[in-house]
Coordinates of C-alpha atoms in Angstrom, one line a residue:
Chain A
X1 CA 7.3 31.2 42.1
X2 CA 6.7 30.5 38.9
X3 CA 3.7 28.5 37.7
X4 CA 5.1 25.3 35.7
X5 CA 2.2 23.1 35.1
X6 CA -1.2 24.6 34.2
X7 CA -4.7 23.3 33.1
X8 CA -7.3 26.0 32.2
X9 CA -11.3 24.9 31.5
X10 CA -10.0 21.5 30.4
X11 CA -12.6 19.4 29.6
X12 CA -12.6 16.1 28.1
X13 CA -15.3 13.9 26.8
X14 CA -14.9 10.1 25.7
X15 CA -17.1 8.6 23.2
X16 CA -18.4 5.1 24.2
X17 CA -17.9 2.3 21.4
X18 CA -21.5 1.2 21.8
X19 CA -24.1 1.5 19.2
X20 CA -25.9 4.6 21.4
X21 CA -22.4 6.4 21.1
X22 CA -22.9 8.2 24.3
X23 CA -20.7 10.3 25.6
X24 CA -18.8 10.3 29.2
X25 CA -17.1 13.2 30.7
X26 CA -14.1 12.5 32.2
X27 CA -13.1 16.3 33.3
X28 CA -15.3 19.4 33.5
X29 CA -13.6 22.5 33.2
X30 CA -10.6 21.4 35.4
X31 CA -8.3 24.4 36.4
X32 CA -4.7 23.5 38.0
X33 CA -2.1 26.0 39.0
X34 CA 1.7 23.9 40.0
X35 CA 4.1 25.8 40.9
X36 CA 8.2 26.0 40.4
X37 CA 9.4 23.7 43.6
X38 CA 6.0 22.4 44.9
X39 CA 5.2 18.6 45.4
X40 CA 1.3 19.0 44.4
X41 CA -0.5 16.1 45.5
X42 CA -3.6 14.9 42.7
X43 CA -5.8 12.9 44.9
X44 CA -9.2 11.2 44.1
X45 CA -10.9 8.1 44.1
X46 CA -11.2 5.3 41.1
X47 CA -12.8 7.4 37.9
X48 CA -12.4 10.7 39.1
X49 CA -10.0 12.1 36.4
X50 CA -6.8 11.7 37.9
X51 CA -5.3 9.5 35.5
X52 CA -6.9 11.3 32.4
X53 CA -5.9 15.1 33.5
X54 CA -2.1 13.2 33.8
X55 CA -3.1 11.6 30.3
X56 CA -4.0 15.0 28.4
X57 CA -0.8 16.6 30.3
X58 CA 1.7 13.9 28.5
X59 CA -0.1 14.5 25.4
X60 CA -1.5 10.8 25.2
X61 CA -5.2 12.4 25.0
X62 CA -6.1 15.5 23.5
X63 CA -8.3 17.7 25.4
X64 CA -11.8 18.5 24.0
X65 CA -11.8 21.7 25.1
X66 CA -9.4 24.1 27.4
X67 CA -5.8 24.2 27.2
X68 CA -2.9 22.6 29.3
X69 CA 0.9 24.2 29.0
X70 CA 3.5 22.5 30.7
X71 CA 6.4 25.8 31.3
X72 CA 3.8 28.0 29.2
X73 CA 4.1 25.7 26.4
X74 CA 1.1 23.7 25.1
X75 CA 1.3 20.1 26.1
X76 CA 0.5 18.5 22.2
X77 CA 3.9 20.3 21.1
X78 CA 6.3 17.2 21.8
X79 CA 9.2 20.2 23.3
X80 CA 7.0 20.6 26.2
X81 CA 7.6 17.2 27.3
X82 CA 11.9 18.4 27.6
X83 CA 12.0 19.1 31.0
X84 CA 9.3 16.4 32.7
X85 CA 10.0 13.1 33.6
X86 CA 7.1 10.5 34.1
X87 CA 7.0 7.6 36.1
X88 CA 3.6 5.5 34.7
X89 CA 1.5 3.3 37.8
X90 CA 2.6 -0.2 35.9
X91 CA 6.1 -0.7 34.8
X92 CA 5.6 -0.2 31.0
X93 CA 9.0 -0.9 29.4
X94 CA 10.3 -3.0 26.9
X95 CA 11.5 -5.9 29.0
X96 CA 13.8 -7.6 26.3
X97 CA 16.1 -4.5 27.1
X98 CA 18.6 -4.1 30.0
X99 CA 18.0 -1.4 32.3
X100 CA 21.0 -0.1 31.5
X101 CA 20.1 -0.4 27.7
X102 CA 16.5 1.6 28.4
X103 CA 18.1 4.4 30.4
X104 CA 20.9 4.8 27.3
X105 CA 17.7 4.7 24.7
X106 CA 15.8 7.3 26.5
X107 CA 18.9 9.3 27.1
X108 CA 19.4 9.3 23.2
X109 CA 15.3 10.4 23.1
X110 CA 16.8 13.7 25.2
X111 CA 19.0 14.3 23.1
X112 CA 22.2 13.8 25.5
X113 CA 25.6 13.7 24.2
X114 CA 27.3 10.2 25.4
X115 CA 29.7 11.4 28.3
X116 CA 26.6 12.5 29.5
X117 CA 24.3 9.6 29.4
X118 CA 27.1 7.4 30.6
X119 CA 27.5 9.5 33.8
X120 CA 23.7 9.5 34.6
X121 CA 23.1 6.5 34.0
X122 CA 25.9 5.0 36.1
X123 CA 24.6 7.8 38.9
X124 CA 20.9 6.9 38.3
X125 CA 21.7 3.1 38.7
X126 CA 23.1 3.7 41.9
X127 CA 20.3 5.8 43.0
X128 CA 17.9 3.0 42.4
X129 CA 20.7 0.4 43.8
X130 CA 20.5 -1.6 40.2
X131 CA 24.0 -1.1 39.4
X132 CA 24.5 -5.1 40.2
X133 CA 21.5 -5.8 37.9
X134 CA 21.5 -3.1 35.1
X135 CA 23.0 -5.7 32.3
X136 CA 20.0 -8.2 32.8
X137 CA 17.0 -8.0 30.8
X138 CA 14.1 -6.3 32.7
X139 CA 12.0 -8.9 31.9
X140 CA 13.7 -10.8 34.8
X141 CA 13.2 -7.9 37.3
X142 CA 10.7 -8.5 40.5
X143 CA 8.1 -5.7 40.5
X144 CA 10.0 -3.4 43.1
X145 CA 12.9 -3.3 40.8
X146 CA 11.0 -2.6 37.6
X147 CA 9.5 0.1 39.5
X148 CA 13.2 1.7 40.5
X149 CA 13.8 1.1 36.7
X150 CA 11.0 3.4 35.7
X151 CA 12.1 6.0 38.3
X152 CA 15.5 6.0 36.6
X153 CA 14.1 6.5 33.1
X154 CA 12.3 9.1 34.6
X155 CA 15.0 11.3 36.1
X156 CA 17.1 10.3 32.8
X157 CA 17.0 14.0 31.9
X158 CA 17.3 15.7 35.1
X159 CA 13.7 17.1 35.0
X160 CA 12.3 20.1 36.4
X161 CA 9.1 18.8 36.9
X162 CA 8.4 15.1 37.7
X163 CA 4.8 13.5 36.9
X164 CA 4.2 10.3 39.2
X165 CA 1.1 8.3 38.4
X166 CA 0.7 6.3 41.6
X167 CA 4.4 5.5 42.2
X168 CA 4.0 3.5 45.3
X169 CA 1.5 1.3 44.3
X170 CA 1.9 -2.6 44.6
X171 CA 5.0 -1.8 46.4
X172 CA 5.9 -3.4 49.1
X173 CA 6.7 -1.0 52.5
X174 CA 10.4 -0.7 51.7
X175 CA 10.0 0.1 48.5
X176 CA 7.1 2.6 49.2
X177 CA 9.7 3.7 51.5
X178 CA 12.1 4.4 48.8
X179 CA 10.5 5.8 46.5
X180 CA 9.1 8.4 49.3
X181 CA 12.9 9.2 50.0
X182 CA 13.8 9.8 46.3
X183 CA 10.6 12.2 45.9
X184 CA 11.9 14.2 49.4
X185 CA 15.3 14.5 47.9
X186 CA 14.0 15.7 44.8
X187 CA 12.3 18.2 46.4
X188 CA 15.1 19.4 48.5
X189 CA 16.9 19.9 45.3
X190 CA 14.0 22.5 44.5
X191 CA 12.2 20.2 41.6
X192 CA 8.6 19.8 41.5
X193 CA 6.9 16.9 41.3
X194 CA 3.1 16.2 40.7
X195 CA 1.5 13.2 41.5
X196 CA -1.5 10.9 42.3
X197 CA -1.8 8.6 45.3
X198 CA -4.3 6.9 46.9
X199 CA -1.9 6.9 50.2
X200 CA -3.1 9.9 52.4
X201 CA -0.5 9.5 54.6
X202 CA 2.2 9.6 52.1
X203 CA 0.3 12.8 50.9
X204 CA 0.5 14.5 54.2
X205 CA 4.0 13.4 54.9
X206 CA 5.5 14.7 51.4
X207 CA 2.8 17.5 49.7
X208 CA 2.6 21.0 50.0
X209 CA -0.3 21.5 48.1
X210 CA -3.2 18.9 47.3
X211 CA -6.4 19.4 44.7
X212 CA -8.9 17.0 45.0
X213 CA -10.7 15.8 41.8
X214 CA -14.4 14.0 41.9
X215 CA -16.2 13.0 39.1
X216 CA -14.1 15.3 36.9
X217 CA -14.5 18.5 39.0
X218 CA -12.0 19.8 40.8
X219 CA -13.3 19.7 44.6
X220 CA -10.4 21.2 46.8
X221 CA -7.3 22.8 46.5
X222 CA -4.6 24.4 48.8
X223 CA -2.3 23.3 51.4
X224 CA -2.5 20.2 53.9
X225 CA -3.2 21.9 56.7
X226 CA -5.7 24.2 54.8
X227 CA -7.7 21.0 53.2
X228 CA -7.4 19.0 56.2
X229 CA -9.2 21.9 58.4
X230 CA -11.7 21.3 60.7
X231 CA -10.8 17.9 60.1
X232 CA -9.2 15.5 62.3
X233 CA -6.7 14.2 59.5
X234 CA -6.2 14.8 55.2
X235 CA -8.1 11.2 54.8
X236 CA -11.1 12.4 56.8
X237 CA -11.6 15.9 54.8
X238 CA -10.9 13.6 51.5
X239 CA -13.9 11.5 52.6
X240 CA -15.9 14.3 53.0
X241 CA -15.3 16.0 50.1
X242 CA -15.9 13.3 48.0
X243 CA -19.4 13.1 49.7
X244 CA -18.5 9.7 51.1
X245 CA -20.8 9.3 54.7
X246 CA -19.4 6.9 57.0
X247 CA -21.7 4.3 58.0
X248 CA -23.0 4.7 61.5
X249 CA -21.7 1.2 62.3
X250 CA -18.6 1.9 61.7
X251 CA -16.2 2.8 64.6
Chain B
X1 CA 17.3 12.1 13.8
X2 CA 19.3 11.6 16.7
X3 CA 15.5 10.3 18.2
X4 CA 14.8 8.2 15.1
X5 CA 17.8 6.3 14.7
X6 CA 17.5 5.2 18.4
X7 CA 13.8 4.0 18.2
X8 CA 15.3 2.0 15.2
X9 CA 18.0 0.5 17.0
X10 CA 15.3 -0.7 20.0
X11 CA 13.2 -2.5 16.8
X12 CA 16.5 -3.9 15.5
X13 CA 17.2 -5.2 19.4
X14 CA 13.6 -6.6 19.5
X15 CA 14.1 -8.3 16.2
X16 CA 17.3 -9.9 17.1
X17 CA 16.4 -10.9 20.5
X18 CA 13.4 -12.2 19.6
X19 CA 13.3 -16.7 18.6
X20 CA 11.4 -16.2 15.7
X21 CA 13.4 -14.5 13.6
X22 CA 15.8 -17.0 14.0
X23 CA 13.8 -20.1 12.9
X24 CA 12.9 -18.8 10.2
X25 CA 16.7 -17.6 9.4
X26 CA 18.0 -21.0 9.8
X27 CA 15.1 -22.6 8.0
X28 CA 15.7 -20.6 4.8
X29 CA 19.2 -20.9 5.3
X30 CA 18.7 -24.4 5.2
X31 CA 16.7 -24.9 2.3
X32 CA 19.0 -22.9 0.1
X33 CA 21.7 -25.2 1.0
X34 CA 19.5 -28.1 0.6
X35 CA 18.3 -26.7 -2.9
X36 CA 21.8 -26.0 -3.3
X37 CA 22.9 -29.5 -2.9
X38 CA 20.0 -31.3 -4.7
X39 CA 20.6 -32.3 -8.3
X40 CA 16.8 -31.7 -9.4
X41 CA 15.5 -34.7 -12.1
X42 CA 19.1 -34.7 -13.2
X43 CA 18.5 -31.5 -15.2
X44 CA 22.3 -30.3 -16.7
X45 CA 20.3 -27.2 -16.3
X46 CA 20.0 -27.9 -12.7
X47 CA 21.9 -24.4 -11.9
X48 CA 18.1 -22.2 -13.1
X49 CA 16.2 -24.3 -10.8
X50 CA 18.5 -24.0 -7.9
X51 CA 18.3 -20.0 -8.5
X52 CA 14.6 -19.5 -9.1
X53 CA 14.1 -21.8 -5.6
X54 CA 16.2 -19.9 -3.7
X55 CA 15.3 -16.4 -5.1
X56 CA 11.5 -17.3 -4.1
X57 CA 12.7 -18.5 -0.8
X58 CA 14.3 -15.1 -0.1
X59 CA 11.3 -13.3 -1.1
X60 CA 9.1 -14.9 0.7
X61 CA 11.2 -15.2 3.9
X62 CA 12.1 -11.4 3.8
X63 CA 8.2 -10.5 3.1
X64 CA 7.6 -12.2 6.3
X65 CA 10.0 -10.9 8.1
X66 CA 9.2 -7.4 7.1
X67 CA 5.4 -7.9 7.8
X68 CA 4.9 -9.6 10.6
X69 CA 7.9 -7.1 12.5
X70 CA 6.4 -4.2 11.2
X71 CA 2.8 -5.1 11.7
X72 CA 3.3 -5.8 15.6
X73 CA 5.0 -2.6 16.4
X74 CA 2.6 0.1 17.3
X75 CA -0.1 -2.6 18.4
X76 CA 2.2 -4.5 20.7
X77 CA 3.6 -0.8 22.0
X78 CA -0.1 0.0 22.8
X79 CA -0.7 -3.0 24.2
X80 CA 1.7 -3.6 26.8
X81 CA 1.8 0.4 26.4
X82 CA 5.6 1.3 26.6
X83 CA 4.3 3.6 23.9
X84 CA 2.9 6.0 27.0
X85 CA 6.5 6.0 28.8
X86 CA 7.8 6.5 25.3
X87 CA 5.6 9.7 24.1
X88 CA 5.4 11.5 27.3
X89 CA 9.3 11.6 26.5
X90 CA 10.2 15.2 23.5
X91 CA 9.3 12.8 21.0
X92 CA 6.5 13.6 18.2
X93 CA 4.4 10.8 17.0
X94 CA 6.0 11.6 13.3
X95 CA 9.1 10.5 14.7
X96 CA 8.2 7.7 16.2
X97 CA 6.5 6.3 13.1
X98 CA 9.7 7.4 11.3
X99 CA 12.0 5.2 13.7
X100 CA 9.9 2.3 13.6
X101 CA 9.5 2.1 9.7
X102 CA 13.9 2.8 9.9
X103 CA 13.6 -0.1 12.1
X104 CA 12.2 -2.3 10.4
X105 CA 13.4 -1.4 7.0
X106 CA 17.0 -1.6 8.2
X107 CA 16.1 -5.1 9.8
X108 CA 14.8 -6.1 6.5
X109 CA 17.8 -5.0 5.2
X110 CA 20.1 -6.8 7.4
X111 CA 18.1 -10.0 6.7
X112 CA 18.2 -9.0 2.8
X113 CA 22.3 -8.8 2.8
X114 CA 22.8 -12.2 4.8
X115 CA 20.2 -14.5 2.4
X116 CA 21.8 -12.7 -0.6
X117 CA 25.2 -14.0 0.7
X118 CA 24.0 -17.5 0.6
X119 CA 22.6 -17.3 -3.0
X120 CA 25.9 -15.6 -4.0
X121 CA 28.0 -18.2 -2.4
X122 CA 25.3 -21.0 -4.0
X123 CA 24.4 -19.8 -7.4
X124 CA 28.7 -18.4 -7.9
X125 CA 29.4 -22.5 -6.9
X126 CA 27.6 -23.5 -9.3
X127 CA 28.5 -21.0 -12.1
X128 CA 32.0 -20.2 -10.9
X129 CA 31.1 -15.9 -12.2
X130 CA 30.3 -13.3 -9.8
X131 CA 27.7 -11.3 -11.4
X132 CA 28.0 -8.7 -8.3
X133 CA 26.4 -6.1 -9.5
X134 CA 23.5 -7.7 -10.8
X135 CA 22.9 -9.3 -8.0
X136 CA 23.0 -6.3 -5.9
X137 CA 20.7 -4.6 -8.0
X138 CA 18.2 -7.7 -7.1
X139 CA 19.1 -7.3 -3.7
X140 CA 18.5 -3.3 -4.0
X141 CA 15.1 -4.1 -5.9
X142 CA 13.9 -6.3 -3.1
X143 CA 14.8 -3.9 -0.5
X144 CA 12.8 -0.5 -1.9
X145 CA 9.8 -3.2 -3.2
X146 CA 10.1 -3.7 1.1
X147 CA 10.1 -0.5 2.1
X148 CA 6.4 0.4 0.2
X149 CA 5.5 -3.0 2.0
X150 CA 6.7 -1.9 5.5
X151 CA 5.0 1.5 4.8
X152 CA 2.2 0.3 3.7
X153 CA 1.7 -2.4 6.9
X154 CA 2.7 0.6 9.1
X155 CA -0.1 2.3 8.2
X156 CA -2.4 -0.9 8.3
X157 CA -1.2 -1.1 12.0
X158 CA -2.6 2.5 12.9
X159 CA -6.0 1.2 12.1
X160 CA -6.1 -2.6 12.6
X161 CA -5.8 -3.1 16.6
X162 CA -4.5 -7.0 15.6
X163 CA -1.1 -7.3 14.6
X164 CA -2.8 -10.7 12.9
X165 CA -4.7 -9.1 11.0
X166 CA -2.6 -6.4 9.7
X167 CA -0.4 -9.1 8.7
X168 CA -3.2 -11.1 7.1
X169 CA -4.5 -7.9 4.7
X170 CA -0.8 -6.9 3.6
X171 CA -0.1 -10.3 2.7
X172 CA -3.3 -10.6 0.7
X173 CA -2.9 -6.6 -0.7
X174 CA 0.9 -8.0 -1.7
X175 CA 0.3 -11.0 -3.0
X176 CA -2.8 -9.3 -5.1
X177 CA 0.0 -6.6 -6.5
X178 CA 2.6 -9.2 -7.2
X179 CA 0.1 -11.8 -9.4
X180 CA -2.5 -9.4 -10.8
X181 CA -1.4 -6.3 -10.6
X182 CA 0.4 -5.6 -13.4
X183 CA -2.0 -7.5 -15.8
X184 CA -5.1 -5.5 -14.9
X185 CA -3.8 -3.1 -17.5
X186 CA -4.2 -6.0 -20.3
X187 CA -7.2 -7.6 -18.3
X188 CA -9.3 -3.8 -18.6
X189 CA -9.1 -4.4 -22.4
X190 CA -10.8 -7.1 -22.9
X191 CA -13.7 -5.8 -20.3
X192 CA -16.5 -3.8 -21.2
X193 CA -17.0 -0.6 -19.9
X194 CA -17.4 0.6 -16.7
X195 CA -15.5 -2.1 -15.7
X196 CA -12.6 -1.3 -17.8
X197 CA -12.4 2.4 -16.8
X198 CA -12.3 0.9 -13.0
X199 CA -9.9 -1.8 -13.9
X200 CA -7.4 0.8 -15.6
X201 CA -7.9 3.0 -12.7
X202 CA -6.8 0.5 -10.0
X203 CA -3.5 -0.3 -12.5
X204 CA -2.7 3.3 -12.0
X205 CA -3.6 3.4 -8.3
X206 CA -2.2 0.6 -7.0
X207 CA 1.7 0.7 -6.3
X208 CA 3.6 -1.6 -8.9
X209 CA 5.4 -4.2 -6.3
X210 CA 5.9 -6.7 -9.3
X211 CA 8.6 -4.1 -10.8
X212 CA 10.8 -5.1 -7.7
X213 CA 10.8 -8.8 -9.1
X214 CA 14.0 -9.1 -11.0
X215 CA 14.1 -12.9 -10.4
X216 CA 14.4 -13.4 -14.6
X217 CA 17.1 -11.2 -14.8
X218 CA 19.1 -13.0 -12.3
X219 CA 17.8 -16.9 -13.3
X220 CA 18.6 -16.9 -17.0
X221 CA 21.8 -14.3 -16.6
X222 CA 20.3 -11.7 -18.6
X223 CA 22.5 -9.0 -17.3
X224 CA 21.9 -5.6 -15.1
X225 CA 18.8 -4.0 -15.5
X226 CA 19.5 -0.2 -16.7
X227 CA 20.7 1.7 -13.8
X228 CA 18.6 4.5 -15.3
X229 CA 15.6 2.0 -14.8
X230 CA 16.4 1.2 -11.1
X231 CA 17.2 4.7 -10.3
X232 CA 13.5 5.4 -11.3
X233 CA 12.3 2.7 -9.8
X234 CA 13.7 3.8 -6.4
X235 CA 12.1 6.9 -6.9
X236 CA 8.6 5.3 -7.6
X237 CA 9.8 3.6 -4.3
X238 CA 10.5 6.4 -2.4
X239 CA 7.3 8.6 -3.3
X240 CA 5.0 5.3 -1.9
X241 CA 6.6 4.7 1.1
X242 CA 6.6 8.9 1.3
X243 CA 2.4 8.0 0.8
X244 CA 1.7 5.5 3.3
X245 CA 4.2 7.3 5.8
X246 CA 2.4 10.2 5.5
X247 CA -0.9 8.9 6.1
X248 CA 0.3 6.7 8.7
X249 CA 1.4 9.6 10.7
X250 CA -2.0 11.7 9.4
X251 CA -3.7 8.9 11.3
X252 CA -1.3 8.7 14.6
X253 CA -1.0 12.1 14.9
X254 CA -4.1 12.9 16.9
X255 CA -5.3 9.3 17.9
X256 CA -6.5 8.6 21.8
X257 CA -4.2 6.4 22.3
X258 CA -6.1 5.4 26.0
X259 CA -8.7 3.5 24.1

């Protein structure tokens, strides 16, 4: 299989804003290997990185050091981006458009032709069961459905490799539920997705290969049942190699 | 440019759909009628007054327009940060600078065409002529003098976090232009020096906005301006907007847009 998503030494470094100008290291020399097909679960706790190594991937920060290609191409050139979909934690969309109005803009960002973009949008809509709701503005959506809006935009191209920050969180269990459904049928169909999650469960329900990041250093990677041995479960080998000791007084 | 003209067509949605726009649309609309319909001090002259009021009012309304859209647009993306769903999409941040400033421009445009309608139908009531094409080269004057403002508060907006105060420094930076600008030629005469070297400087650095201001031309029916004159002047247009967009995108380009 081919490897689609790929960090190598990536380190970056922030520059506080106060008058000492320290810096903070958010990654140190992170190395990630994805491959064509895989659902690659990015797991660690508040801080660790996740949400930064997803940040330099998209091209929203540029590394201070390393490189990151997404298909062999180097993330800061925009054609990279072609063939991912991304589906932010928050819903982060202009909410004076309709969903059906968003889907059609990002659709015109791809480049579709219009028979196209009016046939996946009308499919995406009913994926997300928004068809009823895709002329209101999404400003009027509840949470769950601004969520499902996002997951549209982000299968809007058919991609071959989807980036989800978080999807499931805030949701409530039947849209968790959903969204877990929609990331096993995307996988059936032989796409790969990579994503962060805080719900180990979910993890070992849907992965078949987890890294786990702490403190900007990559601290495990391989398959679930490879991580999670010796363990009794993934959230128990998480906790340890995170360092985190149970207190005695717990049960 | 298939990428550009749909981020344009999102501002054009935000501008429409947004209340603001509209009060101040109706407001302008209805002091050019009012001025219209007001026979000033009983002047038999009343027709110049009615002209200069309303020509001021359209400036002023489409400066505000064009500033305060274009100076919220990268700021308010950051901050409610659909710019993050938006560039992790094949887009370069050239482009996106491109479709906003298209955006905006075309908005200003839009908003141009319709207050130039109500002067026509005002001032042509009055006058009973259709000066067409001198009206449309005000019309086309006001638009380029726009786009070196929208560039220019484009740019403003890559460094200045507050839509507010990106607003605030372009109007100042315009109005500045407009009144002194092109008297700091004269002004550097009378100085001594090094003040006049700095003052002649500034005349040549500074981007002449007060050359867009064919309000004379229009008020005392004075005829077209050259077209030889306005085709250079859309150049001189052109080449500042090409400026400002240039080092808009020079400062996008490789901003952390996380902090």
């Amino acid at each position: 299989m081919s490897v689609i998503l790929q960090t190598e030494k990536l380190r970056v470094e922030y520059r506080s804003r106060d008058f000492r100008q320290t810096t903070k290291v958010a990654l140190v020399g992170l190395d990630l290997e994805v491959r064509a097909g895989e659902v690659f679960g990015f797991l660690g706790p508040n801080g660790a990185g996740k949400t930064t190594t997803m940040n330099v991937l998209l091209g929203f920060v540029p590394p201070t050091s390393g490189t990151a290609r997404l298909f062999g191409i180097d993330v800061r050139q925009p054609i990279a981006r072609q063939r991912i979909g991304y589906l932010p934690e928050l819903t982060y969309y202009y909410k004076f458009l309709t969903a059906e109005e968003l889907l059609r803009f990002y659709a015109k960002i791809f480049g579709l032709d219009c028979p196209e973009m009016d046939k996946r949008i009308a499919n995406l809509l009913k994926l997300v069961e928004l068809e009823t709701a895709a002329k209101r503005p999404i400003k009027s959506y509840s949470k769950g459905m601004q969520q499902r809006v996002g997951l549209a935009q982000a299968l809007i191209n058919n991609p071959d490799l989807l980036v989800l920050d978080e999807p499931t969180s805030g949701l409530d269990p039947l849209g968790r539920m959903k969204v877990r459904e929609i990331i096993q049928r995307l996988k059936n169909e032989g796409k790969t997705v990579f994503f962060s999650s805080h719900e180990l469960g979910e993890v070992e329900t849907v992965c078949d290969q987890v890294a786990i990041i702490h403190q900007g250093e990559l601290k495990a990677v391989g398959s679930v049942s490879q991580i999670s041995a010796g363990h009794r479960n993934l959230e128990q080998a998480f906790l340890n190699i995170v360092g985190f000791l149970p207190s005695p007084l717990l049960p | 440019m298939k990428k550009i003209s749909a981020l344009a067509g999102v501002v054009i949605k935000e501008l429409y759909r947004r209340k603001d726009f509209y009060v101040l649309f109706v407001l302008t609309a209805l002091l050019t009628f009012a001025a219209g319909a007001v026979n000033f001090f009983q002047d038999e002259k009343i027709i110049r007054y009615v002209k200069d009021v309303c020509l001021l009012l359209i400036w002023i309304s489409s400066l505000v327009i064009a500033i305060v859209t274009t100076a919220r647009q990268i700021p308010a993306e950051r901050e409610a940060r659909t710019i993050f769903p938006l560039l992790a999409k094949p887009v370069a941040r050239g482009q996106v600078i491109a479709g906003k400033f298209l955006g905006c421009w075309l908005a200003a445009g839009i908003a141009l065409v319709v207050f130039y309608f109500f002067f026509a139908v005002i001032a042509s009531s009055r006058e009973h002529t259709w000066p067409v094409a001198m009206y449309f080269q005000a019309a086309w004057m006001q638009w380029c003098l726009l786009a070196i403002v929208i560039a220019l508060v484009l740019l403003g907006s890559i460094y200045f976090a507050a839509p507010s105060s990106t607003s605030t420094i372009s109007f100042i930076i315009v109005a500045g232009i407009m009144l002194v600008g092109g008297h700091l030629n004269t002004i550097a005469l009378s100085q001594p020096e090094p003040m006049q070297s700095v003052l002649a400087g500034v005349y040549y650095f500074i981007p002449h906005l007060e050359w867009y201001y064919l309000s004379d031309f229009v008020v005392y029916n004075m005829g077209c301006v050259p077209w030889i004159k306005v085709f250079g002047a859309t150049l001189y247009a052109a080449a500042w907007t090409g400026i400002f967009l240039t080092l808009a995108w020079l400062g996008f380009r490789r901003k952390n847009l996380t902090t």
